[in-house]
Short mmCIF file of C-alpha atoms in Angstrom, two decimals:
data_model
loop_
_atom_site.label_atom_id
_atom_site.label_comp_id
_atom_site.label_asym_id
_atom_site.label_seq_id
_atom_site.Cartn_x
_atom_site.Cartn_y
_atom_site.Cartn_z
CA MET A 1 6.87 -16.14 33.86
CA ASP A 2 5.04 -18.59 36.15
CA ASP A 3 2.94 -21.57 35.04
CA ILE A 4 -0.41 -19.77 35.21
CA ALA A 5 0.89 -16.93 33.03
CA LYS A 6 2.36 -19.40 30.52
CA GLN A 7 -0.94 -21.26 30.38
CA ALA A 8 -2.84 -18.02 29.74
CA ASP A 9 -0.45 -17.05 26.94
CA GLU A 10 -0.75 -20.50 25.39
CA MET A 11 -4.55 -20.43 25.48
CA GLU A 12 -4.59 -17.02 23.82
CA THR A 13 -2.22 -18.23 21.12
CA LEU A 14 -4.22 -21.40 20.41
CA ASN A 15 -7.43 -19.41 20.26
CA ALA A 16 -5.83 -17.05 17.73
CA ILE A 17 -4.61 -19.95 15.58
CA TYR A 18 -7.56 -22.36 15.68
CA GLY A 19 -10.43 -19.96 16.31
CA SER A 20 -13.75 -21.64 17.02
CA ASP A 21 -12.19 -25.11 16.60
CA TRP A 22 -10.43 -24.59 19.94
CA ASN A 23 -12.93 -24.99 22.77
CA MET A 24 -11.78 -23.55 26.06
CA GLY A 25 -13.23 -24.88 29.29
CA SER A 26 -14.90 -28.04 27.99
CA GLY A 27 -14.24 -31.33 29.74
CA GLY A 28 -13.73 -29.85 33.19
CA GLU A 29 -12.71 -26.62 34.89
CA ARG A 30 -9.22 -26.69 33.41
CA GLY A 31 -10.08 -28.80 30.36
CA HIS A 32 -9.88 -27.73 26.72
CA SER A 33 -10.72 -29.60 23.54
CA ILE A 34 -10.39 -29.50 19.78
CA GLU A 35 -11.95 -31.50 16.96
CA ILE A 36 -9.54 -32.41 14.17
CA SER A 37 -11.11 -33.74 10.99
CA HIS A 38 -9.89 -34.81 7.57
CA GLY A 39 -12.23 -36.55 5.13
CA THR A 40 -14.15 -39.13 7.12
CA THR A 41 -11.63 -39.15 9.95
CA ILE A 42 -12.54 -37.24 13.10
CA VAL A 43 -10.31 -37.05 16.17
CA ASN A 44 -11.41 -35.28 19.34
CA LEU A 45 -8.65 -34.33 21.77
CA CYS A 46 -9.43 -33.16 25.29
CA PHE A 47 -6.63 -31.74 27.45
CA THR A 48 -6.77 -31.34 31.21
CA ILE A 49 -4.17 -28.84 32.38
CA PRO A 50 -2.50 -29.46 35.78
CA LYS A 51 -1.77 -26.37 37.87
CA ASP A 52 1.99 -27.05 37.60
CA TYR A 53 1.96 -27.36 33.79
CA PRO A 54 4.31 -26.85 32.01
CA SER A 55 7.14 -26.58 34.55
CA LYS A 56 6.60 -29.93 36.30
CA ALA A 57 3.71 -31.82 34.72
CA PRO A 58 2.56 -32.43 31.14
CA PRO A 59 -1.08 -32.04 30.13
CA ILE A 60 -3.42 -35.02 30.56
CA PHE A 61 -5.21 -35.92 27.36
CA GLU A 62 -8.10 -38.08 26.26
CA MET A 63 -8.78 -39.01 22.66
CA SER A 64 -11.96 -40.05 20.90
CA ALA A 65 -11.58 -41.31 17.33
CA PRO A 66 -14.39 -43.72 16.38
CA THR A 67 -13.27 -44.02 12.74
CA LEU A 68 -9.74 -45.17 13.62
CA ASN A 69 -8.83 -48.76 14.41
CA LYS A 70 -6.89 -49.87 17.49
CA ASP A 71 -3.47 -49.81 15.79
CA GLU A 72 -4.04 -46.32 14.40
CA LYS A 73 -5.06 -45.04 17.82
CA GLU A 74 -2.01 -46.65 19.42
CA LYS A 75 0.26 -44.89 16.92
CA ILE A 76 -1.26 -41.53 17.86
CA TYR A 77 -0.93 -42.25 21.59
CA LYS A 78 2.71 -43.18 21.06
CA ALA A 79 3.39 -40.07 18.99
CA LEU A 80 1.80 -37.79 21.58
CA ASN A 81 3.83 -39.37 24.37
CA GLU A 82 6.93 -38.65 22.30
CA VAL A 83 5.85 -35.02 21.97
CA PHE A 84 5.45 -34.90 25.76
CA ALA A 85 8.94 -36.32 26.27
CA GLU A 86 10.53 -33.90 23.81
CA ASN A 87 8.87 -30.83 25.34
CA LEU A 88 9.08 -31.43 29.09
CA GLY A 89 9.03 -28.13 30.93
CA GLU A 90 7.69 -26.29 27.87
CA ILE A 91 4.21 -25.56 26.55
CA MET A 92 3.27 -28.27 24.06
CA LEU A 93 -0.42 -28.25 23.15
CA PHE A 94 0.21 -26.82 19.67
CA GLN A 95 2.80 -29.52 18.98
CA CYS A 96 0.31 -32.19 20.09
CA ILE A 97 -2.47 -30.86 17.86
CA GLU A 98 -0.22 -30.49 14.83
CA LYS A 99 1.17 -33.99 15.33
CA VAL A 100 -2.36 -35.42 15.13
CA ARG A 101 -3.15 -33.25 12.11
CA GLU A 102 -0.05 -34.62 10.42
CA MET A 103 -0.83 -38.23 11.27
CA ILE A 104 -4.39 -38.23 9.94
CA GLY A 105 -3.24 -36.81 6.61
CA ILE A 106 -4.15 -33.12 6.74
CA TYR A 107 -0.65 -32.38 5.52
CA GLU A 108 -0.02 -34.18 2.23
CA PRO A 109 3.35 -35.94 1.79
CA ASP A 110 4.56 -33.51 -0.88
CA VAL A 111 3.85 -30.57 1.38
CA ASN A 112 6.96 -31.38 3.44
CA VAL A 113 5.27 -30.73 6.82
CA PRO A 114 6.77 -30.80 9.32
CA GLY A 115 10.39 -30.39 8.35
CA HIS A 116 12.72 -28.30 6.30
CA SER A 117 11.03 -26.03 3.84
CA ALA A 118 11.17 -26.89 0.15
CA VAL A 119 11.60 -23.16 -0.42
CA LEU A 120 15.23 -23.63 0.53
CA GLN A 121 15.54 -26.63 -1.77
CA THR A 122 14.31 -25.00 -4.97
CA PRO A 123 14.66 -27.20 -8.09
CA GLU A 124 17.34 -26.27 -10.63
CA SER A 125 14.69 -25.24 -13.16
CA ILE A 126 13.36 -22.58 -10.79
CA VAL A 127 16.84 -21.24 -10.09
CA LEU A 128 17.69 -21.10 -13.81
CA PHE A 129 14.51 -19.25 -14.77
CA GLU A 130 14.24 -17.08 -11.66
CA GLU A 131 15.39 -13.97 -13.48
CA SER A 132 12.58 -14.37 -16.02
CA VAL A 133 9.89 -14.71 -13.32
CA GLU A 134 8.28 -11.41 -12.46
CA CYS A 135 8.02 -10.48 -8.79
CA PRO A 136 4.40 -9.77 -7.75
CA LEU A 137 3.42 -6.65 -5.88
CA ILE A 138 4.48 -7.01 -2.23
CA ILE A 139 2.37 -5.30 0.44
CA HIS A 140 4.22 -4.43 3.66
CA GLY A 141 2.16 -4.40 6.84
CA GLU A 142 2.41 -2.20 9.90
CA THR A 143 5.11 -2.92 12.48
CA ILE A 144 4.18 -4.46 15.85
CA GLU A 145 6.51 -3.74 18.79
CA ASP A 146 6.75 -5.65 22.06
CA ARG A 147 9.64 -5.29 24.52
CA LYS A 148 12.13 -4.19 21.86
CA SER A 149 11.15 -6.97 19.43
CA TYR A 150 9.58 -5.89 16.14
CA PHE A 151 7.32 -7.84 13.78
CA GLN A 152 6.34 -6.90 10.23
CA ALA A 153 4.48 -8.97 7.64
CA HIS A 154 4.83 -8.87 3.87
CA VAL A 155 2.19 -10.44 1.59
CA ALA A 156 1.74 -11.00 -2.14
CA VAL A 157 -0.57 -12.80 -4.56
CA LEU A 158 1.15 -15.65 -6.41
CA ARG A 159 0.63 -16.45 -10.08
CA CYS A 160 3.03 -19.42 -10.03
CA GLU A 161 5.06 -21.36 -7.45
CA GLU A 162 8.32 -19.97 -8.81
CA GLN A 163 7.33 -16.59 -7.43
CA VAL A 164 7.78 -17.90 -3.87
CA LYS A 165 11.54 -17.86 -4.30
CA VAL A 166 11.42 -14.55 -6.18
CA VAL A 167 9.41 -12.83 -3.42
CA LEU A 168 11.74 -14.09 -0.71
CA ASN A 169 14.85 -13.01 -2.61
CA THR A 170 13.31 -9.61 -3.40
CA LEU A 171 12.51 -9.01 0.26
CA LYS A 172 16.03 -9.96 1.32
CA LYS A 173 17.49 -7.36 -1.01
CA GLU A 174 16.23 -4.85 1.55
CA PRO A 175 19.03 -4.59 4.16
CA LYS A 176 16.60 -4.20 7.06
CA ILE A 177 14.68 -7.36 6.13
CA ALA A 178 17.86 -9.29 5.35
CA GLU A 179 19.14 -8.46 8.85
CA ALA A 180 15.95 -9.68 10.59
CA THR A 181 16.49 -12.40 13.18
CA HIS A 182 13.83 -14.52 11.46
CA ASN A 183 11.96 -14.26 8.16
CA ILE A 184 9.12 -16.72 8.72
CA LEU A 185 7.33 -17.84 5.57
CA ALA A 186 4.16 -19.67 4.56
CA TRP A 187 2.52 -20.02 1.16
CA ARG A 188 -0.32 -21.78 -0.64
CA PHE A 189 -0.69 -22.21 -4.37
CA GLY A 190 -3.28 -24.55 -5.84
CA THR A 191 -2.93 -27.87 -4.03
CA HIS A 192 0.64 -27.14 -2.92
CA ARG A 193 1.70 -25.42 0.27
CA ASP A 194 4.79 -25.10 2.42
CA TYR A 195 6.41 -23.10 5.19
CA ASP A 196 9.80 -22.15 6.61
CA ASP A 197 10.34 -21.47 10.33
CA ASP A 198 13.69 -19.76 9.62
CA GLY A 199 14.87 -20.66 13.11
CA GLU A 200 11.67 -19.70 14.97
CA LYS A 201 10.49 -23.21 15.82
CA ALA A 202 6.86 -23.96 14.88
CA ALA A 203 6.20 -20.39 13.70
CA GLY A 204 5.95 -21.28 10.01
CA SER A 205 3.41 -24.05 10.54
CA ARG A 206 1.27 -21.67 12.64
CA LEU A 207 1.43 -19.13 9.81
CA LEU A 208 0.43 -21.76 7.26
CA HIS A 209 -2.47 -22.83 9.44
CA LEU A 210 -3.65 -19.21 9.56
CA LEU A 211 -3.82 -19.16 5.74
CA GLU A 212 -5.77 -22.43 5.82
CA LEU A 213 -8.23 -21.10 8.41
CA LEU A 214 -8.78 -17.99 6.28
CA ASN A 215 -9.13 -20.20 3.18
CA LEU A 216 -6.58 -18.10 1.29
CA ASN A 217 -4.93 -19.62 -1.77
CA ASN A 218 -2.30 -18.39 -4.23
CA VAL A 219 -0.75 -16.23 -1.54
CA ILE A 220 2.57 -15.89 0.26
CA VAL A 221 3.12 -14.36 3.71
CA VAL A 222 6.52 -13.54 5.18
CA VAL A 223 6.78 -12.21 8.74
CA SER A 224 10.06 -10.58 9.69
CA ARG A 225 11.02 -10.54 13.34
CA TRP A 226 13.80 -8.47 14.82
CA TYR A 227 14.62 -9.89 18.27
CA GLY A 228 15.14 -7.25 20.95
CA GLY A 229 16.91 -9.37 23.55
CA ILE A 230 13.90 -10.03 25.81
CA LEU A 231 12.13 -13.39 25.63
CA LEU A 232 8.45 -13.01 24.73
CA GLY A 233 7.33 -16.61 25.29
CA SER A 234 4.23 -17.63 23.34
CA ASN A 235 3.35 -13.95 22.82
CA ARG A 236 5.68 -14.00 19.83
CA PHE A 237 3.32 -16.37 17.98
CA ARG A 238 0.39 -14.04 18.63
CA HIS A 239 2.38 -11.12 17.23
CA ILE A 240 3.40 -13.13 14.16
CA ASN A 241 -0.22 -14.06 13.43
CA ASN A 242 -1.51 -10.55 14.14
CA ALA A 243 1.13 -8.99 11.88
CA ALA A 244 0.12 -11.40 9.11
CA ARG A 245 -3.60 -10.66 9.58
CA GLN A 246 -3.00 -6.90 9.48
CA ALA A 247 -1.03 -7.18 6.24
CA LEU A 248 -3.67 -9.40 4.66
CA VAL A 249 -6.35 -6.84 5.61
CA GLN A 250 -4.20 -4.02 4.23
CA ALA A 251 -3.78 -5.96 0.96
CA GLY A 252 -7.55 -6.41 0.71
CA MET A 253 -7.34 -10.20 0.92
CA ILE A 254 -9.54 -10.43 4.02
CA ASN A 255 -11.94 -8.13 5.84
CA GLN A 256 -11.04 -6.53 9.15
#
């Protein structure tokens, strides 16, 4: 896939994730922008995309953040340059946006974002009482197929955080789901939230952001992906989000 095709896929993915927050075409012919806000903090990022991005050149960005002081802005500039260095040759706009979201406090410290999911580090009390926690009704969405890869979402309403582990374990009792290449997870309950990429880098955080955009709480979404041997590029994130949306519609949690 050439640079132009990768750019088009990335724009489609970002538009699916951030919706109207992602403004395509502002700031110049190849410029795109997004406003990131948390409390009284507002950060505007504008990206100019070189024709040879991502293979040879990183995006060029400008930042406007009137509520941040000089030191805070410098920390963000430094962090974004580190993202550039870590992702040379790869698309990176999502990583840049999520890094800023993290730094201005959108993700609370106990949320464990980014990083290893707390779902895999369940406290002893949850493990001990897991058998006494009832598994909620799990709705299984339709399967999406693309070049021999398959995606299917599973959603449920949570009545307590302990059910996160119960839902995941219940799903993995199904041989087909247990054998999936990735079982990507995101959940929100009250003020707590978390995700697990399960080896599909950045997929869990995208799924969590989808729940936040839809303002869904007390819900868990797991998207199973069976890899078919053909790389899908950023299309895989679009399929993960679309599978999740379809399952949420099927469960009656959102409108079509």
